[in-house]
mmCIF file with all atom_site columns, N, CA and C in Angstrom:
data_model
loop_
_atom_site.group_PDB
_atom_site.id
_atom_site.type_symbol
_atom_site.label_atom_id
_atom_site.label_alt_id
_atom_site.label_comp_id
_atom_site.label_asym_id
_atom_site.label_entity_id
_atom_site.label_seq_id
_atom_site.pdbx_PDB_ins_code
_atom_site.Cartn_x
_atom_site.Cartn_y
_atom_site.Cartn_z
_atom_site.occupancy
_atom_site.B_iso_or_equiv
_atom_site.pdbx_formal_charge
_atom_site.auth_seq_id
_atom_site.auth_comp_id
_atom_site.auth_asym_id
_atom_site.auth_atom_id
_atom_site.pdbx_PDB_model_num
ATOM 1   N N  . SER A 1 1  ? 126.702 190.741 117.204 1.00 88.00 ? 53  SER A N  1
ATOM 2   C CA . SER A 1 1  ? 127.313 191.225 116.168 1.00 88.00 ? 53  SER A CA 1
ATOM 3   C C  . SER A 1 1  ? 127.809 189.918 115.926 1.00 88.00 ? 53  SER A C  1
ATOM 4   N N  . PHE A 1 2  ? 127.884 189.654 114.020 1.00 89.00 ? 54  PHE A N  1
ATOM 5   C CA . PHE A 1 2  ? 128.373 188.314 113.999 1.00 89.00 ? 54  PHE A CA 1
ATOM 6   C C  . PHE A 1 2  ? 129.324 188.988 113.163 1.00 89.00 ? 54  PHE A C  1
ATOM 7   N N  . PHE A 1 3  ? 130.726 188.365 113.224 1.00 90.00 ? 55  PHE A N  1
ATOM 8   C CA . PHE A 1 3  ? 131.937 188.222 112.306 1.00 90.00 ? 55  PHE A CA 1
ATOM 9   C C  . PHE A 1 3  ? 132.033 187.006 111.029 1.00 90.00 ? 55  PHE A C  1
ATOM 10  N N  . ARG A 1 4  ? 131.351 187.227 109.917 1.00 88.00 ? 56  ARG A N  1
ATOM 11  C CA . ARG A 1 4  ? 131.912 185.876 108.712 1.00 88.00 ? 56  ARG A CA 1
ATOM 12  C C  . ARG A 1 4  ? 132.541 185.447 108.900 1.00 88.00 ? 56  ARG A C  1
ATOM 13  N N  . PRO A 1 5  ? 134.111 186.407 108.352 1.00 89.00 ? 57  PRO A N  1
ATOM 14  C CA . PRO A 1 5  ? 134.597 185.600 108.115 1.00 89.00 ? 57  PRO A CA 1
ATOM 15  C C  . PRO A 1 5  ? 135.500 184.168 108.904 1.00 89.00 ? 57  PRO A C  1
ATOM 16  N N  . SER A 1 6  ? 135.392 184.627 109.612 1.00 92.00 ? 58  SER A N  1
ATOM 17  C CA . SER A 1 6  ? 135.831 183.830 111.129 1.00 92.00 ? 58  SER A CA 1
ATOM 18  C C  . SER A 1 6  ? 134.330 183.122 112.124 1.00 92.00 ? 58  SER A C  1
ATOM 19  N N  . ASN A 1 7  ? 133.169 183.654 111.426 1.00 93.00 ? 59  ASN A N  1
ATOM 20  C CA . ASN A 1 7  ? 132.067 182.964 112.108 1.00 93.00 ? 59  ASN A CA 1
ATOM 21  C C  . ASN A 1 7  ? 132.087 183.246 113.400 1.00 93.00 ? 59  ASN A C  1
ATOM 22  N N  . PHE A 1 8  ? 132.595 184.438 114.320 1.00 94.00 ? 60  PHE A N  1
ATOM 23  C CA . PHE A 1 8  ? 132.864 184.262 115.157 1.00 94.00 ? 60  PHE A CA 1
ATOM 24  C C  . PHE A 1 8  ? 131.139 185.687 115.511 1.00 94.00 ? 60  PHE A C  1
ATOM 25  N N  . VAL A 1 9  ? 130.816 185.100 116.920 1.00 93.00 ? 61  VAL A N  1
ATOM 26  C CA . VAL A 1 9  ? 129.806 185.691 117.213 1.00 93.00 ? 61  VAL A CA 1
ATOM 27  C C  . VAL A 1 9  ? 130.256 186.538 117.964 1.00 93.00 ? 61  VAL A C  1
ATOM 28  N N  . HIS A 1 10 ? 130.105 188.250 118.157 1.00 88.00 ? 62  HIS A N  1
ATOM 29  C CA . HIS A 1 10 ? 130.306 189.202 119.057 1.00 88.00 ? 62  HIS A CA 1
ATOM 30  C C  . HIS A 1 10 ? 129.626 190.267 119.675 1.00 88.00 ? 62  HIS A C  1
ATOM 31  N N  . SER A 1 11 ? 129.818 189.861 121.046 1.00 82.00 ? 63  SER A N  1
ATOM 32  C CA . SER A 1 11 ? 129.265 190.798 122.274 1.00 82.00 ? 63  SER A CA 1
ATOM 33  C C  . SER A 1 11 ? 127.162 190.663 122.296 1.00 82.00 ? 63  SER A C  1
ATOM 34  N N  . LEU A 1 12 ? 127.257 189.558 122.470 1.00 90.00 ? 64  LEU A N  1
ATOM 35  C CA . LEU A 1 12 ? 125.668 189.210 122.069 1.00 90.00 ? 64  LEU A CA 1
ATOM 36  C C  . LEU A 1 12 ? 125.597 189.301 123.967 1.00 90.00 ? 64  LEU A C  1
ATOM 37  N N  . TYR A 1 13 ? 124.766 190.059 124.165 1.00 89.00 ? 65  TYR A N  1
ATOM 38  C CA . TYR A 1 13 ? 123.992 190.416 125.072 1.00 89.00 ? 65  TYR A CA 1
ATOM 39  C C  . TYR A 1 13 ? 122.110 190.608 125.178 1.00 89.00 ? 65  TYR A C  1
ATOM 40  N N  . ILE A 1 14 ? 122.135 190.198 125.867 1.00 92.00 ? 66  ILE A N  1
ATOM 41  C CA . ILE A 1 14 ? 120.173 190.094 126.535 1.00 92.00 ? 66  ILE A CA 1
ATOM 42  C C  . ILE A 1 14 ? 120.512 190.287 127.486 1.00 92.00 ? 66  ILE A C  1
ATOM 43  N N  . ASP A 1 15 ? 119.782 191.877 127.644 1.00 92.00 ? 67  ASP A N  1
ATOM 44  C CA . ASP A 1 15 ? 119.021 192.223 128.976 1.00 92.00 ? 67  ASP A CA 1
ATOM 45  C C  . ASP A 1 15 ? 118.370 191.785 130.398 1.00 92.00 ? 67  ASP A C  1
ATOM 46  N N  . GLU A 1 16 ? 118.618 191.969 131.047 1.00 91.00 ? 68  GLU A N  1
ATOM 47  C CA . GLU A 1 16 ? 118.036 191.183 132.373 1.00 91.00 ? 68  GLU A CA 1
ATOM 48  C C  . GLU A 1 16 ? 116.200 190.905 131.748 1.00 91.00 ? 68  GLU A C  1
ATOM 49  N N  . SER A 1 17 ? 115.979 191.651 131.692 1.00 95.00 ? 69  SER A N  1
ATOM 50  C CA . SER A 1 17 ? 114.098 191.735 131.931 1.00 95.00 ? 69  SER A CA 1
ATOM 51  C C  . SER A 1 17 ? 114.249 191.404 130.362 1.00 95.00 ? 69  SER A C  1
ATOM 52  N N  . ALA A 1 18 ? 114.802 190.715 130.077 1.00 94.00 ? 70  ALA A N  1
ATOM 53  C CA . ALA A 1 18 ? 114.455 189.847 128.482 1.00 94.00 ? 70  ALA A CA 1
ATOM 54  C C  . ALA A 1 18 ? 114.858 189.227 128.329 1.00 94.00 ? 70  ALA A C  1
ATOM 55  N N  . GLN A 1 19 ? 115.624 188.774 128.961 1.00 92.00 ? 71  GLN A N  1
ATOM 56  C CA . GLN A 1 19 ? 115.939 186.844 128.980 1.00 92.00 ? 71  GLN A CA 1
ATOM 57  C C  . GLN A 1 19 ? 114.561 186.378 129.265 1.00 92.00 ? 71  GLN A C  1
ATOM 58  N N  . ASP A 1 20 ? 115.149 185.266 129.429 1.00 92.00 ? 72  ASP A N  1
ATOM 59  C CA . ASP A 1 20 ? 114.592 183.320 129.290 1.00 92.00 ? 72  ASP A CA 1
ATOM 60  C C  . ASP A 1 20 ? 112.957 183.809 128.065 1.00 92.00 ? 72  ASP A C  1
ATOM 61  N N  . PHE A 1 21 ? 112.970 184.372 126.781 1.00 96.00 ? 73  PHE A N  1
ATOM 62  C CA . PHE A 1 21 ? 112.079 184.421 125.887 1.00 96.00 ? 73  PHE A CA 1
ATOM 63  C C  . PHE A 1 21 ? 112.481 184.315 124.368 1.00 96.00 ? 73  PHE A C  1
ATOM 64  N N  . GLY A 1 22 ? 113.804 183.101 125.038 1.00 95.00 ? 74  GLY A N  1
ATOM 65  C CA . GLY A 1 22 ? 113.822 182.971 123.253 1.00 95.00 ? 74  GLY A CA 1
ATOM 66  C C  . GLY A 1 22 ? 114.937 183.599 122.892 1.00 95.00 ? 74  GLY A C  1
ATOM 67  N N  . ILE A 1 23 ? 114.791 185.058 122.412 1.00 95.00 ? 75  ILE A N  1
ATOM 68  C CA . ILE A 1 23 ? 115.626 185.449 121.999 1.00 95.00 ? 75  ILE A CA 1
ATOM 69  C C  . ILE A 1 23 ? 117.177 185.256 121.733 1.00 95.00 ? 75  ILE A C  1
ATOM 70  N N  . GLY A 1 24 ? 118.090 185.300 122.999 1.00 93.00 ? 76  GLY A N  1
ATOM 71  C CA . GLY A 1 24 ? 119.268 184.712 123.137 1.00 93.00 ? 76  GLY A CA 1
ATOM 72  C C  . GLY A 1 24 ? 119.246 183.137 121.821 1.00 93.00 ? 76  GLY A C  1
ATOM 73  N N  . THR A 1 25 ? 118.219 182.652 122.193 1.00 94.00 ? 77  THR A N  1
ATOM 74  C CA . THR A 1 25 ? 118.309 181.600 120.911 1.00 94.00 ? 77  THR A CA 1
ATOM 75  C C  . THR A 1 25 ? 117.965 181.293 119.811 1.00 94.00 ? 77  THR A C  1
ATOM 76  N N  . ALA A 1 26 ? 116.981 182.374 119.811 1.00 95.00 ? 78  ALA A N  1
ATOM 77  C CA . ALA A 1 26 ? 116.873 183.300 117.821 1.00 95.00 ? 78  ALA A CA 1
ATOM 78  C C  . ALA A 1 26 ? 118.249 183.633 117.473 1.00 95.00 ? 78  ALA A C  1
ATOM 79  N N  . LEU A 1 27 ? 119.073 184.519 118.128 1.00 93.00 ? 79  LEU A N  1
ATOM 80  C CA . LEU A 1 27 ? 119.839 185.524 117.828 1.00 93.00 ? 79  LEU A CA 1
ATOM 81  C C  . LEU A 1 27 ? 121.386 184.271 117.180 1.00 93.00 ? 79  LEU A C  1
ATOM 82  N N  . VAL A 1 28 ? 121.216 183.019 118.418 1.00 93.00 ? 80  VAL A N  1
ATOM 83  C CA . VAL A 1 28 ? 122.713 181.744 117.871 1.00 93.00 ? 80  VAL A CA 1
ATOM 84  C C  . VAL A 1 28 ? 122.271 181.633 117.024 1.00 93.00 ? 80  VAL A C  1
ATOM 85  N N  . GLU A 1 29 ? 120.846 181.115 116.363 1.00 93.00 ? 81  GLU A N  1
ATOM 86  C CA . GLU A 1 29 ? 120.164 180.030 115.578 1.00 93.00 ? 81  GLU A CA 1
ATOM 87  C C  . GLU A 1 29 ? 120.441 180.726 114.248 1.00 93.00 ? 81  GLU A C  1
ATOM 88  N N  . ALA A 1 30 ? 120.491 182.216 114.483 1.00 93.00 ? 82  ALA A N  1
ATOM 89  C CA . ALA A 1 30 ? 120.448 182.793 113.186 1.00 93.00 ? 82  ALA A CA 1
ATOM 90  C C  . ALA A 1 30 ? 121.268 183.496 112.875 1.00 93.00 ? 82  ALA A C  1
ATOM 91  N N  . ALA A 1 31 ? 122.819 183.787 113.691 1.00 91.00 ? 83  ALA A N  1
ATOM 92  C CA . ALA A 1 31 ? 123.717 183.301 112.865 1.00 91.00 ? 83  ALA A CA 1
ATOM 93  C C  . ALA A 1 31 ? 124.044 181.544 112.350 1.00 91.00 ? 83  ALA A C  1
ATOM 94  N N  . THR A 1 32 ? 124.061 180.831 113.141 1.00 92.00 ? 84  THR A N  1
ATOM 95  C CA . THR A 1 32 ? 124.321 179.491 112.463 1.00 92.00 ? 84  THR A CA 1
ATOM 96  C C  . THR A 1 32 ? 124.056 179.101 111.180 1.00 92.00 ? 84  THR A C  1
ATOM 97  N N  . LYS A 1 33 ? 122.510 180.199 110.961 1.00 92.00 ? 85  LYS A N  1
ATOM 98  C CA . LYS A 1 33 ? 122.302 180.135 109.030 1.00 92.00 ? 85  LYS A CA 1
ATOM 99  C C  . LYS A 1 33 ? 122.884 180.762 108.594 1.00 92.00 ? 85  LYS A C  1
ATOM 100 N N  . PHE A 1 34 ? 123.850 181.790 109.312 1.00 89.00 ? 86  PHE A N  1
ATOM 101 C CA . PHE A 1 34 ? 124.647 182.653 108.181 1.00 89.00 ? 86  PHE A CA 1
ATOM 102 C C  . PHE A 1 34 ? 126.298 181.958 108.623 1.00 89.00 ? 86  PHE A C  1
ATOM 103 N N  . ALA A 1 35 ? 126.405 181.072 109.109 1.00 92.00 ? 87  ALA A N  1
ATOM 104 C CA . ALA A 1 35 ? 127.782 180.602 109.017 1.00 92.00 ? 87  ALA A CA 1
ATOM 105 C C  . ALA A 1 35 ? 127.961 180.137 108.222 1.00 92.00 ? 87  ALA A C  1
ATOM 106 N N  . ASP A 1 36 ? 129.360 179.549 107.366 1.00 91.00 ? 88  ASP A N  1
ATOM 107 C CA . ASP A 1 36 ? 130.212 178.709 106.988 1.00 91.00 ? 88  ASP A CA 1
ATOM 108 C C  . ASP A 1 36 ? 130.511 177.615 107.500 1.00 91.00 ? 88  ASP A C  1
ATOM 109 N N  . GLY A 1 37 ? 130.410 177.877 108.669 1.00 92.00 ? 89  GLY A N  1
ATOM 110 C CA . GLY A 1 37 ? 131.668 176.450 109.794 1.00 92.00 ? 89  GLY A CA 1
ATOM 111 C C  . GLY A 1 37 ? 131.166 176.913 110.613 1.00 92.00 ? 89  GLY A C  1
ATOM 112 N N  . PRO A 1 38 ? 132.022 175.753 111.994 1.00 93.00 ? 90  PRO A N  1
ATOM 113 C CA . PRO A 1 38 ? 131.663 176.325 112.690 1.00 93.00 ? 90  PRO A CA 1
ATOM 114 C C  . PRO A 1 38 ? 131.067 177.623 113.881 1.00 93.00 ? 90  PRO A C  1
ATOM 115 N N  . LEU A 1 39 ? 130.659 177.827 114.494 1.00 95.00 ? 91  LEU A N  1
ATOM 116 C CA . LEU A 1 39 ? 130.813 179.408 115.613 1.00 95.00 ? 91  LEU A CA 1
ATOM 117 C C  . LEU A 1 39 ? 131.688 179.215 116.468 1.00 95.00 ? 91  LEU A C  1
ATOM 118 N N  . ALA A 1 40 ? 132.017 180.275 116.853 1.00 96.00 ? 92  ALA A N  1
ATOM 119 C CA . ALA A 1 40 ? 133.009 180.717 118.201 1.00 96.00 ? 92  ALA A CA 1
ATOM 120 C C  . ALA A 1 40 ? 132.197 181.940 118.815 1.00 96.00 ? 92  ALA A C  1
ATOM 121 N N  . LEU A 1 41 ? 133.066 182.202 119.383 1.00 96.00 ? 93  LEU A N  1
ATOM 122 C CA . LEU A 1 41 ? 132.742 182.714 120.527 1.00 96.00 ? 93  LEU A CA 1
ATOM 123 C C  . LEU A 1 41 ? 133.252 183.325 121.774 1.00 96.00 ? 93  LEU A C  1
ATOM 124 N N  . LYS A 1 42 ? 133.327 184.483 122.636 1.00 95.00 ? 94  LYS A N  1
ATOM 125 C CA . LYS A 1 42 ? 134.166 184.650 123.874 1.00 95.00 ? 94  LYS A CA 1
ATOM 126 C C  . LYS A 1 42 ? 133.143 184.684 125.113 1.00 95.00 ? 94  LYS A C  1
ATOM 127 N N  . VAL A 1 43 ? 133.345 183.910 126.116 1.00 95.00 ? 95  VAL A N  1
ATOM 128 C CA . VAL A 1 43 ? 132.519 185.089 127.487 1.00 95.00 ? 95  VAL A CA 1
ATOM 129 C C  . VAL A 1 43 ? 132.918 185.049 128.063 1.00 95.00 ? 95  VAL A C  1
ATOM 130 N N  . ASP A 1 44 ? 132.856 185.723 129.345 1.00 95.00 ? 96  ASP A N  1
ATOM 131 C CA . ASP A 1 44 ? 133.357 185.630 130.487 1.00 95.00 ? 96  ASP A CA 1
ATOM 132 C C  . ASP A 1 44 ? 133.170 184.927 131.453 1.00 95.00 ? 96  ASP A C  1
ATOM 133 N N  . GLU A 1 45 ? 134.381 184.423 132.307 1.00 94.00 ? 97  GLU A N  1
ATOM 134 C CA . GLU A 1 45 ? 134.307 183.583 132.636 1.00 94.00 ? 97  GLU A CA 1
ATOM 135 C C  . GLU A 1 45 ? 133.800 183.540 133.995 1.00 94.00 ? 97  GLU A C  1
ATOM 136 N N  . PRO A 1 46 ? 133.658 184.222 134.721 1.00 95.00 ? 98  PRO A N  1
ATOM 137 C CA . PRO A 1 46 ? 132.814 184.524 135.827 1.00 95.00 ? 98  PRO A CA 1
ATOM 138 C C  . PRO A 1 46 ? 130.826 184.374 135.454 1.00 95.00 ? 98  PRO A C  1
ATOM 139 N N  . ASN A 1 47 ? 130.960 184.878 134.288 1.00 94.00 ? 99  ASN A N  1
ATOM 140 C CA . ASN A 1 47 ? 129.186 184.441 134.055 1.00 94.00 ? 99  ASN A CA 1
ATOM 141 C C  . ASN A 1 47 ? 128.713 183.260 133.768 1.00 94.00 ? 99  ASN A C  1
ATOM 142 N N  . THR A 1 48 ? 128.598 182.639 134.392 1.00 95.00 ? 100 THR A N  1
ATOM 143 C CA . THR A 1 48 ? 127.934 181.328 134.618 1.00 95.00 ? 100 THR A CA 1
ATOM 144 C C  . THR A 1 48 ? 126.670 181.049 134.058 1.00 95.00 ? 100 THR A C  1
ATOM 145 N N  . ARG A 1 49 ? 126.032 181.957 133.833 1.00 93.00 ? 101 ARG A N  1
ATOM 146 C CA . ARG A 1 49 ? 124.613 181.918 133.255 1.00 93.00 ? 101 ARG A CA 1
ATOM 147 C C  . ARG A 1 49 ? 125.189 182.306 131.919 1.00 93.00 ? 101 ARG A C  1
ATOM 148 N N  . ALA A 1 50 ? 125.892 182.455 131.040 1.00 94.00 ? 102 ALA A N  1
ATOM 149 C CA . ALA A 1 50 ? 126.077 182.856 130.107 1.00 94.00 ? 102 ALA A CA 1
ATOM 150 C C  . ALA A 1 50 ? 126.711 181.284 129.752 1.00 94.00 ? 102 ALA A C  1
ATOM 151 N N  . ARG A 1 51 ? 127.593 181.220 130.013 1.00 95.00 ? 103 ARG A N  1
ATOM 152 C CA . ARG A 1 51 ? 128.244 179.672 129.846 1.00 95.00 ? 103 ARG A CA 1
ATOM 153 C C  . ARG A 1 51 ? 127.297 178.749 129.440 1.00 95.00 ? 103 ARG A C  1
ATOM 154 N N  . GLU A 1 52 ? 126.615 178.406 130.883 1.00 96.00 ? 104 GLU A N  1
ATOM 155 C CA . GLU A 1 52 ? 125.682 177.681 130.438 1.00 96.00 ? 104 GLU A CA 1
ATOM 156 C C  . GLU A 1 52 ? 124.766 177.747 130.253 1.00 96.00 ? 104 GLU A C  1
ATOM 157 N N  . PHE A 1 53 ? 124.151 178.826 129.083 1.00 95.00 ? 105 PHE A N  1
ATOM 158 C CA . PHE A 1 53 ? 123.156 179.156 128.476 1.00 95.00 ? 105 PHE A CA 1
ATOM 159 C C  . PHE A 1 53 ? 123.935 178.501 127.016 1.00 95.00 ? 105 PHE A C  1
ATOM 160 N N  . TYR A 1 54 ? 125.134 179.012 126.603 1.00 95.00 ? 106 TYR A N  1
ATOM 161 C CA . TYR A 1 54 ? 125.881 178.164 124.936 1.00 95.00 ? 106 TYR A CA 1
ATOM 162 C C  . TYR A 1 54 ? 126.349 176.859 125.202 1.00 95.00 ? 106 TYR A C  1
ATOM 163 N N  . GLU A 1 55 ? 126.727 176.913 126.331 1.00 96.00 ? 107 GLU A N  1
ATOM 164 C CA . GLU A 1 55 ? 126.801 175.011 127.354 1.00 96.00 ? 107 GLU A CA 1
ATOM 165 C C  . GLU A 1 55 ? 125.632 173.836 126.599 1.00 96.00 ? 107 GLU A C  1
ATOM 166 N N  . LYS A 1 56 ? 124.749 174.288 127.359 1.00 95.00 ? 108 LYS A N  1
ATOM 167 C CA . LYS A 1 56 ? 123.107 173.835 126.965 1.00 95.00 ? 108 LYS A CA 1
ATOM 168 C C  . LYS A 1 56 ? 123.065 174.041 124.743 1.00 95.00 ? 108 LYS A C  1
ATOM 169 N N  . ARG A 1 57 ? 123.678 174.879 124.173 1.00 94.00 ? 109 ARG A N  1
ATOM 170 C CA . ARG A 1 57 ? 123.426 175.410 122.600 1.00 94.00 ? 109 ARG A CA 1
ATOM 171 C C  . ARG A 1 57 ? 124.581 174.710 122.553 1.00 94.00 ? 109 ARG A C  1
ATOM 172 N N  . GLY A 1 58 ? 125.435 173.919 122.907 1.00 95.00 ? 110 GLY A N  1
ATOM 173 C CA . GLY A 1 58 ? 126.115 172.826 122.090 1.00 95.00 ? 110 GLY A CA 1
ATOM 174 C C  . GLY A 1 58 ? 127.285 173.490 121.660 1.00 95.00 ? 110 GLY A C  1
ATOM 175 N N  . PHE A 1 59 ? 127.936 174.081 122.458 1.00 97.00 ? 111 PHE A N  1
ATOM 176 C CA . PHE A 1 59 ? 129.131 175.129 122.565 1.00 97.00 ? 111 PHE A CA 1
ATOM 177 C C  . PHE A 1 59 ? 130.028 174.493 123.609 1.00 97.00 ? 111 PHE A C  1
ATOM 178 N N  . VAL A 1 60 ? 131.050 173.985 122.877 1.00 97.00 ? 112 VAL A N  1
ATOM 179 C CA . VAL A 1 60 ? 131.775 173.397 123.947 1.00 97.00 ? 112 VAL A CA 1
ATOM 180 C C  . VAL A 1 60 ? 133.398 174.545 124.521 1.00 97.00 ? 112 VAL A C  1
ATOM 181 N N  . ASP A 1 61 ? 134.125 174.541 125.540 1.00 95.00 ? 113 ASP A N  1
ATOM 182 C CA . ASP A 1 61 ? 135.355 175.526 125.617 1.00 95.00 ? 113 ASP A CA 1
ATOM 183 C C  . ASP A 1 61 ? 137.017 175.382 124.704 1.00 95.00 ? 113 ASP A C  1
ATOM 184 N N  . ALA A 1 62 ? 136.990 175.760 124.597 1.00 95.00 ? 114 ALA A N  1
ATOM 185 C CA . ALA A 1 62 ? 137.554 175.695 123.123 1.00 95.00 ? 114 ALA A CA 1
ATOM 186 C C  . ALA A 1 62 ? 138.852 175.472 123.374 1.00 95.00 ? 114 ALA A C  1
ATOM 187 N N  . GLY A 1 63 ? 139.747 175.595 124.657 1.00 95.00 ? 115 GLY A N  1
ATOM 188 C CA . GLY A 1 63 ? 140.930 175.404 125.271 1.00 95.00 ? 115 GLY A CA 1
ATOM 189 C C  . GLY A 1 63 ? 141.639 177.153 124.589 1.00 95.00 ? 115 GLY A C  1
ATOM 190 N N  . GLU A 1 64 ? 141.546 177.912 125.142 1.00 96.00 ? 116 GLU A N  1
ATOM 191 C CA . GLU A 1 64 ? 142.141 179.257 125.028 1.00 96.00 ? 116 GLU A CA 1
ATOM 192 C C  . GLU A 1 64 ? 141.043 180.161 125.983 1.00 96.00 ? 116 GLU A C  1
ATOM 193 N N  . ALA A 1 65 ? 141.969 180.841 126.232 1.00 96.00 ? 117 ALA A N  1
ATOM 194 C CA . ALA A 1 65 ? 141.734 181.976 127.221 1.00 96.00 ? 117 ALA A CA 1
ATOM 195 C C  . ALA A 1 65 ? 142.115 183.146 127.508 1.00 96.00 ? 117 ALA A C  1
ATOM 196 N N  . GLY A 1 66 ? 142.247 184.220 127.925 1.00 95.00 ? 118 GLY A N  1
ATOM 197 C CA . GLY A 1 66 ? 142.650 185.684 128.326 1.00 95.00 ? 118 GLY A CA 1
ATOM 198 C C  . GLY A 1 66 ? 142.132 186.370 129.343 1.00 95.00 ? 118 GLY A C  1
ATOM 199 N N  . ILE A 1 67 ? 142.344 187.715 129.149 1.00 96.00 ? 119 ILE A N  1
ATOM 200 C CA . ILE A 1 67 ? 141.552 188.075 130.089 1.00 96.00 ? 119 ILE A CA 1
ATOM 201 C C  . ILE A 1 67 ? 141.969 189.555 129.363 1.00 96.00 ? 119 ILE A C  1
ATOM 202 N N  . ASP A 1 68 ? 140.807 190.445 129.452 1.00 93.00 ? 120 ASP A N  1
ATOM 203 C CA . ASP A 1 68 ? 140.550 191.726 129.137 1.00 93.00 ? 120 ASP A CA 1
ATOM 204 C C  . ASP A 1 68 ? 139.729 192.648 130.087 1.00 93.00 ? 120 ASP A C  1
ATOM 205 N N  . SER A 1 69 ? 140.674 194.090 130.593 1.00 93.00 ? 121 SER A N  1
ATOM 206 C CA . SER A 1 69 ? 140.070 194.861 131.252 1.00 93.00 ? 121 SER A CA 1
ATOM 207 C C  . SER A 1 69 ? 140.060 194.550 133.042 1.00 93.00 ? 121 SER A C  1
ATOM 208 N N  . GLY A 1 70 ? 140.801 193.050 132.658 1.00 95.00 ? 122 GLY A N  1
ATOM 209 C CA . GLY A 1 70 ? 140.696 192.497 134.190 1.00 95.00 ? 122 GLY A CA 1
ATOM 210 C C  . GLY A 1 70 ? 139.937 191.335 135.056 1.00 95.00 ? 122 GLY A C  1
ATOM 211 N N  . ILE A 1 71 ? 139.530 190.657 133.108 1.00 95.00 ? 123 ILE A N  1
ATOM 212 C CA . ILE A 1 71 ? 138.827 190.342 133.723 1.00 95.00 ? 123 ILE A CA 1
ATOM 213 C C  . ILE A 1 71 ? 138.455 188.736 132.528 1.00 95.00 ? 123 ILE A C  1
ATOM 214 N N  . ARG A 1 72 ? 138.352 187.575 133.151 1.00 96.00 ? 124 ARG A N  1
ATOM 215 C CA . ARG A 1 72 ? 139.344 185.871 132.366 1.00 96.00 ? 124 ARG A CA 1
ATOM 216 C C  . ARG A 1 72 ? 138.163 185.637 131.477 1.00 96.00 ? 124 ARG A C  1
ATOM 217 N N  . TRP A 1 73 ? 138.471 185.686 130.159 1.00 96.00 ? 125 TRP A N  1
ATOM 218 C CA . TRP A 1 73 ? 137.482 185.069 128.777 1.00 96.00 ? 125 TRP A CA 1
ATOM 219 C C  . TRP A 1 73 ? 137.865 183.549 128.678 1.00 96.00 ? 125 TRP A C  1
ATOM 220 N N  . ILE A 1 74 ? 137.172 183.181 128.073 1.00 96.00 ? 126 ILE A N  1
ATOM 221 C CA . ILE A 1 74 ? 137.178 182.534 127.652 1.00 96.00 ? 126 ILE A CA 1
ATOM 222 C C  . ILE A 1 74 ? 136.758 182.087 126.042 1.00 96.00 ? 126 ILE A C  1
ATOM 223 N N  . ARG A 1 75 ? 137.114 180.703 125.249 1.00 96.00 ? 127 ARG A N  1
ATOM 224 C CA . ARG A 1 75 ? 136.240 180.911 123.637 1.00 96.00 ? 127 ARG A CA 1
ATOM 225 C C  . ARG A 1 75 ? 135.443 179.392 123.873 1.00 96.00 ? 127 ARG A C  1
ATOM 226 N N  . MET A 1 76 ? 134.482 180.174 123.374 1.00 97.00 ? 128 MET A N  1
ATOM 227 C CA . MET A 1 76 ? 133.511 178.814 123.388 1.00 97.00 ? 128 MET A CA 1
ATOM 228 C C  . MET A 1 76 ? 133.248 178.330 121.211 1.00 97.00 ? 128 MET A C  1
ATOM 229 N N  . LYS A 1 77 ? 132.923 177.671 121.239 1.00 96.00 ? 129 LYS A N  1
ATOM 230 C CA . LYS A 1 77 ? 133.062 176.682 120.243 1.00 96.00 ? 129 LYS A CA 1
ATOM 231 C C  . LYS A 1 77 ? 131.923 176.148 119.762 1.00 96.00 ? 129 LYS A C  1
ATOM 232 N N  . ARG A 1 78 ? 130.815 175.743 118.830 1.00 93.00 ? 130 ARG A N  1
ATOM 233 C CA . ARG A 1 78 ? 129.773 174.834 118.608 1.00 93.00 ? 130 ARG A CA 1
ATOM 234 C C  . ARG A 1 78 ? 130.124 174.324 116.831 1.00 93.00 ? 130 ARG A C  1
ATOM 235 N N  . THR A 1 79 ? 130.156 173.435 117.313 1.00 79.00 ? 131 THR A N  1
ATOM 236 C CA . THR A 1 79 ? 130.509 172.313 115.682 1.00 79.00 ? 131 THR A CA 1
ATOM 237 C C  . THR A 1 79 ? 129.400 171.711 114.946 1.00 79.00 ? 131 THR A C  1
ATOM 238 N N  . VAL A 1 80 ? 128.499 171.932 115.381 1.00 67.00 ? 132 VAL A N  1
ATOM 239 C CA . VAL A 1 80 ? 126.759 171.658 115.058 1.00 67.00 ? 132 VAL A CA 1
ATOM 240 C C  . VAL A 1 80 ? 126.453 172.996 114.413 1.00 67.00 ? 132 VAL A C  1
#
């Protein structure tokens, strides 16, 4: 989902069997078209595959982190 007031991508999950077909990239690009500023999101720190996915698409660590349900997350942002 996409929370427009803060250009926040929330809960972007692609089933493992549907990964590597460009779906995640298409969803991020669609959010970019709707956003009126930089995109932001949270990603579970242990999920290296997701972090690498976002990094390849221009997201960087925004310097904010926390813990939800015992899992550490980091906030990422993309300015382009």
